[in-house]
CSV table of C-alpha atoms in Angstrom, one decimal:
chain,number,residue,atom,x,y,z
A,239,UNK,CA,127.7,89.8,120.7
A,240,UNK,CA,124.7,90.9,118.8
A,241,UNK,CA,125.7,89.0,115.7
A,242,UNK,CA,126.1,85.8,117.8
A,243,UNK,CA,122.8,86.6,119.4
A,244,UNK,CA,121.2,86.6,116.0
A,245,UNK,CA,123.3,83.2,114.3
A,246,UNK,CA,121.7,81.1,117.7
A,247,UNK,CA,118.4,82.9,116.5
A,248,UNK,CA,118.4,81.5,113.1
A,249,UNK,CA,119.4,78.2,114.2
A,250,UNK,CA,116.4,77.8,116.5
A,251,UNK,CA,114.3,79.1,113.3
A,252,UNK,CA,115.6,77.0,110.6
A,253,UNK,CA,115.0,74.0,113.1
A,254,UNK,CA,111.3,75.3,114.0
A,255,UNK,CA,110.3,76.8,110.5
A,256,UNK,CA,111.4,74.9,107.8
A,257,UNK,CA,108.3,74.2,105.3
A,258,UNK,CA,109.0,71.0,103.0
A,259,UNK,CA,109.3,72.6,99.5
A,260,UNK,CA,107.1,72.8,96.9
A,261,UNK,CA,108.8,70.0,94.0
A,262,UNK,CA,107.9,70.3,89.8
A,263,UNK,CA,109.3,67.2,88.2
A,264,UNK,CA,109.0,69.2,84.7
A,265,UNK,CA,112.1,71.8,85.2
A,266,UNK,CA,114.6,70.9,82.8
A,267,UNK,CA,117.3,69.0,83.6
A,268,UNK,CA,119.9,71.5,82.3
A,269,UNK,CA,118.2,74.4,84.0
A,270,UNK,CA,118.1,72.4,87.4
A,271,UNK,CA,122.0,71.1,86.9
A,272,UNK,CA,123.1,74.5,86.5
A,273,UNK,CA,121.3,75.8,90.0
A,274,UNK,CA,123.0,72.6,91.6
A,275,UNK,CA,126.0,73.5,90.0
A,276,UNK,CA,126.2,77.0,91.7
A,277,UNK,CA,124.9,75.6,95.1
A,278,UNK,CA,124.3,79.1,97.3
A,279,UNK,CA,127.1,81.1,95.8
A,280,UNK,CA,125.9,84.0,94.2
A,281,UNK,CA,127.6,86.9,91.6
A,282,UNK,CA,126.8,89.0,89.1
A,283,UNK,CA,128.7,86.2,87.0
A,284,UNK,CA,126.1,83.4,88.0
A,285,UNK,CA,123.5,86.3,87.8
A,286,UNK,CA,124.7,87.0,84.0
A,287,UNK,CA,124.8,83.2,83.4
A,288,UNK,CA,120.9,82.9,84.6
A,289,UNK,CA,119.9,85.8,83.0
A,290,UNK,CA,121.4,84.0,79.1
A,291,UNK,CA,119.5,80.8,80.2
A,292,UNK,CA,116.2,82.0,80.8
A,293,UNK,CA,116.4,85.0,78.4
A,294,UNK,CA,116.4,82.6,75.6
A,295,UNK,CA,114.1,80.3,76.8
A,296,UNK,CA,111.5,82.9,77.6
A,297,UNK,CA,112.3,84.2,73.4
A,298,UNK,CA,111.8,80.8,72.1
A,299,UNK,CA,108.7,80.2,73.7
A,300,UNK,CA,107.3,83.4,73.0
A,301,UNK,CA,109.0,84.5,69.8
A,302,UNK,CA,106.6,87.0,68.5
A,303,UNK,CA,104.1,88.9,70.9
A,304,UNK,CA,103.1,89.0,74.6
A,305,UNK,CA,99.9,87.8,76.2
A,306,UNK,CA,98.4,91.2,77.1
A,307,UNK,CA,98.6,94.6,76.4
A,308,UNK,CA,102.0,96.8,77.0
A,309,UNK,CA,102.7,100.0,77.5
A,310,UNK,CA,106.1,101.3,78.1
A,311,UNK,CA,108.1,103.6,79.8
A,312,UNK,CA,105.2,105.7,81.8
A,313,UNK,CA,107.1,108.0,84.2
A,314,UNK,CA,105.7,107.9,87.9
A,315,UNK,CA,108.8,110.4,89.2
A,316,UNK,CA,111.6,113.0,88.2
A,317,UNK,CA,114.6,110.5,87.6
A,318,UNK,CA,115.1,108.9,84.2
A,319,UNK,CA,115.1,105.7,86.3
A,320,UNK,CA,111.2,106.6,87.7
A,321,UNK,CA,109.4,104.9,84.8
A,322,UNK,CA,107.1,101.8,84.4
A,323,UNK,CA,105.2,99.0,82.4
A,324,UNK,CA,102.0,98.2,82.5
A,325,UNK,CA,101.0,95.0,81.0
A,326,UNK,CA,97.2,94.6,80.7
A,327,UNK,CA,94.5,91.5,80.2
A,328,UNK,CA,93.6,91.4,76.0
A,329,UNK,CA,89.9,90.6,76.7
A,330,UNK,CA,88.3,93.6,78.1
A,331,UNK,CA,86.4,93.2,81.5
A,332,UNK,CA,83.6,96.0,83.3
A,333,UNK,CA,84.6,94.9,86.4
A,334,UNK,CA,88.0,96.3,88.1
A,335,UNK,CA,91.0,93.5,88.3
A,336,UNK,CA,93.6,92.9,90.8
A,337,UNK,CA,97.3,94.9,90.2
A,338,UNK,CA,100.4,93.3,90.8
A,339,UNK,CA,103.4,96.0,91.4
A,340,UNK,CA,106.5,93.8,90.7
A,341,UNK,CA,110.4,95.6,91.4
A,342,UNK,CA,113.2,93.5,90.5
A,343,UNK,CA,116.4,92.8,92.1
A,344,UNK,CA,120.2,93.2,91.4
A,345,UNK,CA,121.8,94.6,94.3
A,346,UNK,CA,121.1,98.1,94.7
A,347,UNK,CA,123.5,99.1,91.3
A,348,UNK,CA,122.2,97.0,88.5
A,349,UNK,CA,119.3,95.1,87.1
A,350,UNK,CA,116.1,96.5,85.0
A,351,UNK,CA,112.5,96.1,84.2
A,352,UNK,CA,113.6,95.3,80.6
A,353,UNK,CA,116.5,92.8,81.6
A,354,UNK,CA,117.1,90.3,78.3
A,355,UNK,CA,115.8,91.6,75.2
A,356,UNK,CA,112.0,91.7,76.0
A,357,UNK,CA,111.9,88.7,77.3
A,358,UNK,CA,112.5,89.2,81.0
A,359,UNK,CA,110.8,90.7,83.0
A,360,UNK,CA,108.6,90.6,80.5
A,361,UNK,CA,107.6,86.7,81.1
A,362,UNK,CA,106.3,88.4,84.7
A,363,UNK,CA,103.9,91.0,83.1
A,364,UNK,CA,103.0,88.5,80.7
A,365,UNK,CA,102.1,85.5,83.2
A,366,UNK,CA,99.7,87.5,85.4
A,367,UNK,CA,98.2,89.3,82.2
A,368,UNK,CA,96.8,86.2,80.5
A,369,UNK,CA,95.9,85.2,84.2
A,370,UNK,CA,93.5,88.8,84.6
A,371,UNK,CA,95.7,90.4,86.6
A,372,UNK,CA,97.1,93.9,85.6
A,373,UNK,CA,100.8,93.8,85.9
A,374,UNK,CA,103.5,96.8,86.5
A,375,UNK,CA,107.0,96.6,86.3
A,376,UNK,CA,108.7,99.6,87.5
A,377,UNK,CA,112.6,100.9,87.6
A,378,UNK,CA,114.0,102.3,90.2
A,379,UNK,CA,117.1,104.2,90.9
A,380,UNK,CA,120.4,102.8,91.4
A,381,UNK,CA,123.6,103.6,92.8
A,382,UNK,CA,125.6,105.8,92.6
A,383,UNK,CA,122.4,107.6,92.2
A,384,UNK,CA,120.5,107.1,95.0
A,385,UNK,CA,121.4,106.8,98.6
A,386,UNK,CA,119.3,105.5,101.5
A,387,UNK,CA,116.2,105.7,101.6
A,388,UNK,CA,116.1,106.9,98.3
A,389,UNK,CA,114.7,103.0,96.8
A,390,UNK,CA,112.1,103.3,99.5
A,391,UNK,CA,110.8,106.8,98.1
A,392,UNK,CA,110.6,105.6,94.6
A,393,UNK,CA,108.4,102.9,95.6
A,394,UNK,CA,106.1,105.3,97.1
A,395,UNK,CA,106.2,107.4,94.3
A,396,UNK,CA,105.4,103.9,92.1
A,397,UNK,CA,102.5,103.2,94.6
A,398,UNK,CA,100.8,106.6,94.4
A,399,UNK,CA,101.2,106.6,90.4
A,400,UNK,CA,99.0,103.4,90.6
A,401,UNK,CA,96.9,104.6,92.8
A,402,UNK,CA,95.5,107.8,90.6
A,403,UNK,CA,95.5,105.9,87.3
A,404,UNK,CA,95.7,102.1,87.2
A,405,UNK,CA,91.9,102.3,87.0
A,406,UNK,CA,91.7,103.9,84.2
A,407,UNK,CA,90.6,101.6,80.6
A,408,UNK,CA,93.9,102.5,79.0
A,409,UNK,CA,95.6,101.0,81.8
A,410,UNK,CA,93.3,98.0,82.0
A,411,UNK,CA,91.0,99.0,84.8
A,412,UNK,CA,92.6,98.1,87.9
A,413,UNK,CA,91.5,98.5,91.1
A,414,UNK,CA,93.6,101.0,92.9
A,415,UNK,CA,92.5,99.4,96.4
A,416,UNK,CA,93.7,95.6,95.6
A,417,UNK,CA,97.2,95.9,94.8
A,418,UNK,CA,99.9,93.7,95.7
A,419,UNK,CA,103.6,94.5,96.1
A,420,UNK,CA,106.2,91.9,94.9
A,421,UNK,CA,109.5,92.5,94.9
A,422,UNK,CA,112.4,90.5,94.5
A,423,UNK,CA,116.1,91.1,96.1
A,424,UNK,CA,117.1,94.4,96.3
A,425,UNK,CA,113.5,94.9,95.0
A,426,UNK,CA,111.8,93.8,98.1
A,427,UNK,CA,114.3,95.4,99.9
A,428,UNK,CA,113.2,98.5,99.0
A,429,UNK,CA,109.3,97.8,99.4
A,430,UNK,CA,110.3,97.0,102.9
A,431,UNK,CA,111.8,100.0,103.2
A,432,UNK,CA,108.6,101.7,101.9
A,433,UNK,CA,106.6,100.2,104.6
A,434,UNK,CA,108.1,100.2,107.7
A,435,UNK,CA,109.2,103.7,107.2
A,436,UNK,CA,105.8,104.3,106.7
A,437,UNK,CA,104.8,107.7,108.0
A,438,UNK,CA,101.2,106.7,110.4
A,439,UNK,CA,100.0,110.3,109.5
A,440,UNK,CA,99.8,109.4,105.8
A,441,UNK,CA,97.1,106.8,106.8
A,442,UNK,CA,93.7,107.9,106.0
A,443,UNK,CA,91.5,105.8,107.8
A,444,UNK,CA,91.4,103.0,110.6
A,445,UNK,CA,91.2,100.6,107.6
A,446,UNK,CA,94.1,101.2,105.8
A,447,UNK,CA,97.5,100.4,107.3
A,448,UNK,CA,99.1,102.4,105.1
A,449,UNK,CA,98.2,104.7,102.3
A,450,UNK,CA,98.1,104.3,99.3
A,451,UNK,CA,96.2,100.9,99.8
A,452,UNK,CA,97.6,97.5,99.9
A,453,UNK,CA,95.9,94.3,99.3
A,454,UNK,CA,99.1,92.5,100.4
A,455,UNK,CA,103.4,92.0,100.2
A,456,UNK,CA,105.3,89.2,98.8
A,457,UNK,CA,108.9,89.2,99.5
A,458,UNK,CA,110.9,86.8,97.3
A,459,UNK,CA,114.6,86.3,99.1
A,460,UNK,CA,115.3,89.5,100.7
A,461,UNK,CA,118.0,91.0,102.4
A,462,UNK,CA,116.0,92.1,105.4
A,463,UNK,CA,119.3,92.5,107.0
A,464,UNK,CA,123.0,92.9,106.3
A,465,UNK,CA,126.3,92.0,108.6
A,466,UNK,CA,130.3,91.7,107.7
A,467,UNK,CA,129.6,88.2,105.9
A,468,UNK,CA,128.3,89.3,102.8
A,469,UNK,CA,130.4,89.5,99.9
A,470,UNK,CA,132.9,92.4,99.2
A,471,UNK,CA,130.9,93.7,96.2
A,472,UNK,CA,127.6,93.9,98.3
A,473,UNK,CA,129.5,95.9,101.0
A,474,UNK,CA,130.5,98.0,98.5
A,475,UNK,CA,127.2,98.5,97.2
A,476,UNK,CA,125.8,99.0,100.9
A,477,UNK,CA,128.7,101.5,101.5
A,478,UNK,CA,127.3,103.7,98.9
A,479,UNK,CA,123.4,103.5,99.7
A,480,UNK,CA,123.8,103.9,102.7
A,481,UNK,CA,126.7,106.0,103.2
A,482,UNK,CA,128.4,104.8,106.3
A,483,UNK,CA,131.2,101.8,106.7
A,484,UNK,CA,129.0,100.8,109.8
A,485,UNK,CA,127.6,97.5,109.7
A,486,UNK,CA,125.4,98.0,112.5
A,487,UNK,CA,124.2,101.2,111.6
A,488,UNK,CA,123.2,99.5,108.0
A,489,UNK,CA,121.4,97.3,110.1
A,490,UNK,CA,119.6,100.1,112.1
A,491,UNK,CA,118.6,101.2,108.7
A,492,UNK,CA,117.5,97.9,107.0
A,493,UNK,CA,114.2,96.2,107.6
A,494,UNK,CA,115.2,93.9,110.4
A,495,UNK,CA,116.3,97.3,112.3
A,496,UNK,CA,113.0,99.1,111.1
A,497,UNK,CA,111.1,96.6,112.9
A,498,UNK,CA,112.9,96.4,115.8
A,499,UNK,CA,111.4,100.2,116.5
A,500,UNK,CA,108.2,100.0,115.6
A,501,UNK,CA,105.7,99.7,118.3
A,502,UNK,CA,104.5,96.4,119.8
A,503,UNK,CA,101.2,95.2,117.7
A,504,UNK,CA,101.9,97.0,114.9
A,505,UNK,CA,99.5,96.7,112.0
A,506,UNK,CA,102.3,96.4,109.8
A,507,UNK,CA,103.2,93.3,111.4
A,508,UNK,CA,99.4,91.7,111.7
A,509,UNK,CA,99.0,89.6,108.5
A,510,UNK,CA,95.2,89.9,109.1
A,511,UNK,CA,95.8,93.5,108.3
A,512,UNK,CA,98.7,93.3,106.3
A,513,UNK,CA,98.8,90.0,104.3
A,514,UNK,CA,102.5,88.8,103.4
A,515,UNK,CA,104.0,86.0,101.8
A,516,UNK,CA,108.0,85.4,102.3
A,517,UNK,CA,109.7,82.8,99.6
A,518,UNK,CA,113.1,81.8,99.5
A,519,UNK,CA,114.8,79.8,97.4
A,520,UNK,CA,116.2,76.2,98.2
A,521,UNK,CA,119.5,77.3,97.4
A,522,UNK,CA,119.6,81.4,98.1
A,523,UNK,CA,122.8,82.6,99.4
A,524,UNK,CA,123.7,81.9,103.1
A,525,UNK,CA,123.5,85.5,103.9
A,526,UNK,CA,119.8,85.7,102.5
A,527,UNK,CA,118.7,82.4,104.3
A,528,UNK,CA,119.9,84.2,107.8
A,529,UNK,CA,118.1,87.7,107.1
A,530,UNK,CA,115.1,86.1,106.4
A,531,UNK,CA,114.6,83.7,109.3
A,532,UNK,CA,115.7,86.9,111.5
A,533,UNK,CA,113.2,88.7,110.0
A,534,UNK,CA,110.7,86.2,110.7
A,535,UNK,CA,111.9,85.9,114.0
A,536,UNK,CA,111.4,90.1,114.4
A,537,UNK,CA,108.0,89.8,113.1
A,538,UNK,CA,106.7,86.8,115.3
A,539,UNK,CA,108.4,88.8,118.5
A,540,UNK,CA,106.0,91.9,117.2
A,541,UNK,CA,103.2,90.1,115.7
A,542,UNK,CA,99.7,90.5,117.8
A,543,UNK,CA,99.9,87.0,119.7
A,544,UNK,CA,102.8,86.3,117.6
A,545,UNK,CA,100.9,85.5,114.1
A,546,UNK,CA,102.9,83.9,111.0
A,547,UNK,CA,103.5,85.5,107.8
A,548,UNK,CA,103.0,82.7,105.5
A,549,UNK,CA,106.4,81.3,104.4
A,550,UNK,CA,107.3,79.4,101.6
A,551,UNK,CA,110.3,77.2,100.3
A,552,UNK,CA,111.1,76.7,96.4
A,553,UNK,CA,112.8,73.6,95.8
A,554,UNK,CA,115.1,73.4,92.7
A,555,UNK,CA,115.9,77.1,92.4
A,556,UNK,CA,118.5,79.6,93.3
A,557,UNK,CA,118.4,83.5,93.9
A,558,UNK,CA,117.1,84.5,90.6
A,559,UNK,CA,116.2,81.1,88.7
A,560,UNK,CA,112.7,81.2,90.2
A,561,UNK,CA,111.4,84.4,89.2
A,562,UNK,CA,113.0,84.1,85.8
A,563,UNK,CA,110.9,80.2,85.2
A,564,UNK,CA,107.6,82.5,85.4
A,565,UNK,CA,105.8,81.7,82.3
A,566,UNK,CA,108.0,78.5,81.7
A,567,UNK,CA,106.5,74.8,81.7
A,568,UNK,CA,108.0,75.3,85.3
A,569,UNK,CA,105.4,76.8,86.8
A,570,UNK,CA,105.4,76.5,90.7
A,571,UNK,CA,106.6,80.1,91.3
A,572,UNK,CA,104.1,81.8,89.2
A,573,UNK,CA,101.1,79.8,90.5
A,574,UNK,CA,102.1,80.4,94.3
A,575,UNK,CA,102.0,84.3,93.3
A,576,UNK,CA,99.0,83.8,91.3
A,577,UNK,CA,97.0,82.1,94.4
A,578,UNK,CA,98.2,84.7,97.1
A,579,UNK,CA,97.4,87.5,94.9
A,580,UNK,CA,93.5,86.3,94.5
A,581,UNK,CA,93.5,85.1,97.7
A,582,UNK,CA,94.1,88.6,99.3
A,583,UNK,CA,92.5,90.2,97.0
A,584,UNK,CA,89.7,88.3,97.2
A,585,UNK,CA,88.8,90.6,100.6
């Protein structure tokens, strides 16, 4: 009954809150033939294949050096997993810039900062670099090695390493008060986590919603909740994070469930307070489309007077084609982050 509460849910939303999607004529033919190819089915096979495609692209059009400043492998926590990038502007600036925190994907047991090579994620720090924004990649724990809310936690501990030295010059002299989460996947996933377990006696002051200080969240196709659809190698994945063969319990646990306990008008949910961007992809899997539009549904239902998080649709790309095309001639992606990230750091 519940699940056929929320499918009649996500109907209404798809019908109410589709956005037209944002078309670039310049993606290559071969790159766009291969996401039409796959349609909305998603594996690490057609992950693999993706990550080959845009691993060599991103090396042939930056063979030899990056457009900012690296350094690698900072730890920000205990686990061999707990470390970071920091990719920084080259020109030097008196003034302190805006941070982007990015966490990737690859459902809950695989994926890395580091992912082809060098070359991705590397074509993310390298993007918002050269556009004065100083970028950190982070790791995080995977299973077997984690379990629920484990992801959560290390994103705190990533948050709170920024916060007491991303203003410092080595690290490009960020401003610990304008940072912006992004996280993709099982990335975002774990941001959400972060947030909405949010303890409210962490928060320091009326004007910060939670601590340490965020200018903003960008969830890039998230699964804000989980139910007996999903593929067997997710549910095995989810079986081990979360430790329980209960798909409504998952559910309790996942963001969708998070929100549904937090109190009416919460500040999480005001994107005055809390500014967040949602993207999916025009061909994300099924079981990504439906999380999202409940989650959107969840946070309208909470929102003070029911107030939008902005919502985008990327046309041409699947699950991970449009955060891999950062920093290719395709650039639709990176310039929507680029323009939310001023924008709310702009404040």
């Amino acid at each position: 009954m519940v699940l056929l509460y929320r499918k009649l849910y996500i109907r209404k939303l798809i019908f109410l809150l589709f956005i037209p999607p944002i078309k670039d004529m310049s993606m290559q033919s071969d790159i766009l033939e291969a996401v039409e190819r796959n349609s909305t089915n998603w594996s690490p096979a057609v992950a693999e294949a993706f990550r080959q495609i845009y691993g060599k692209k991103h090396q042939n059009l930056n063979p030899t050096k990056h457009h900012g400043i690296v350094k690698e492998n900072i730890s920000y926590g205990p686990h061999k997993r707990n470390v970071l990038d920091v990719y920084t502007p080259t020109e030097v600036s008196t003034s302190q810039r805006p941070v982007m925190i990015y966490v990737h994907g690859g459902g809950l047991v695989a994926g890395d900062k580091s992912w082809f090579k060098g070359s991705l994620y590397a074509n993310i720090g390298d993007y918002f670099a050269s556009h004065g924004i100083v970028t950190v990649l982070i790791n995080y724990r995977l299973v077997p090695d984690v379990t629920y809310p484990g992801g959560g936690d290390d994103i705190q501990m990533a948050r709170e390493w920024v916060y007491h030295n991303i203003s410092k010059t080595e690290f490009g002299n960020g401003d610990p008060k304008k940072v912006v989460l992004v996280g993709q996947s099982a990335g975002s996933l774990h941001i959400a986590t972060n947030i909405y377990l949010s303890n409210p006696d962490s928060i320091k002051s009326e004007s910060e919603v939670v601590f340490p200080p965020i200018a903003g969240i960008v969830y890039i196709s998230t699964p804000f909740t989980f139910d007996s659809s999903a593929p067997e190698h997710n549910q095995t994945a989810l079986r081990a994070y979360y430790n329980t063969e209960d798909i409504e319990e998952i559910h309790e646990f996942a963001p969708v469930g998070l929100m549904e306990i937090l109190p009416t008008n919460s500040p999480l949910l005001d994107p005055r307070k809390l500014p967040c961007l949602i993207i999916l992809a025009q061909y994300d899997p099924q079981e990504i489309q439906d999380a999202t539009f409940l989650f959107i549904e969840e946070y309208r239902r909470k929102s003070p007077q029911g107030v939008l998080p902005e919502f985008v649709i990327v046309a041409g790309h699947n699950h991970i084609s449009h955060v891999c095309s950062i920093g290719t001639e395709d650039d639709v992606q990176g310039r929507l982050l680029h323009e939310f990230i001023c924008k709310v750091c702009s404040k």
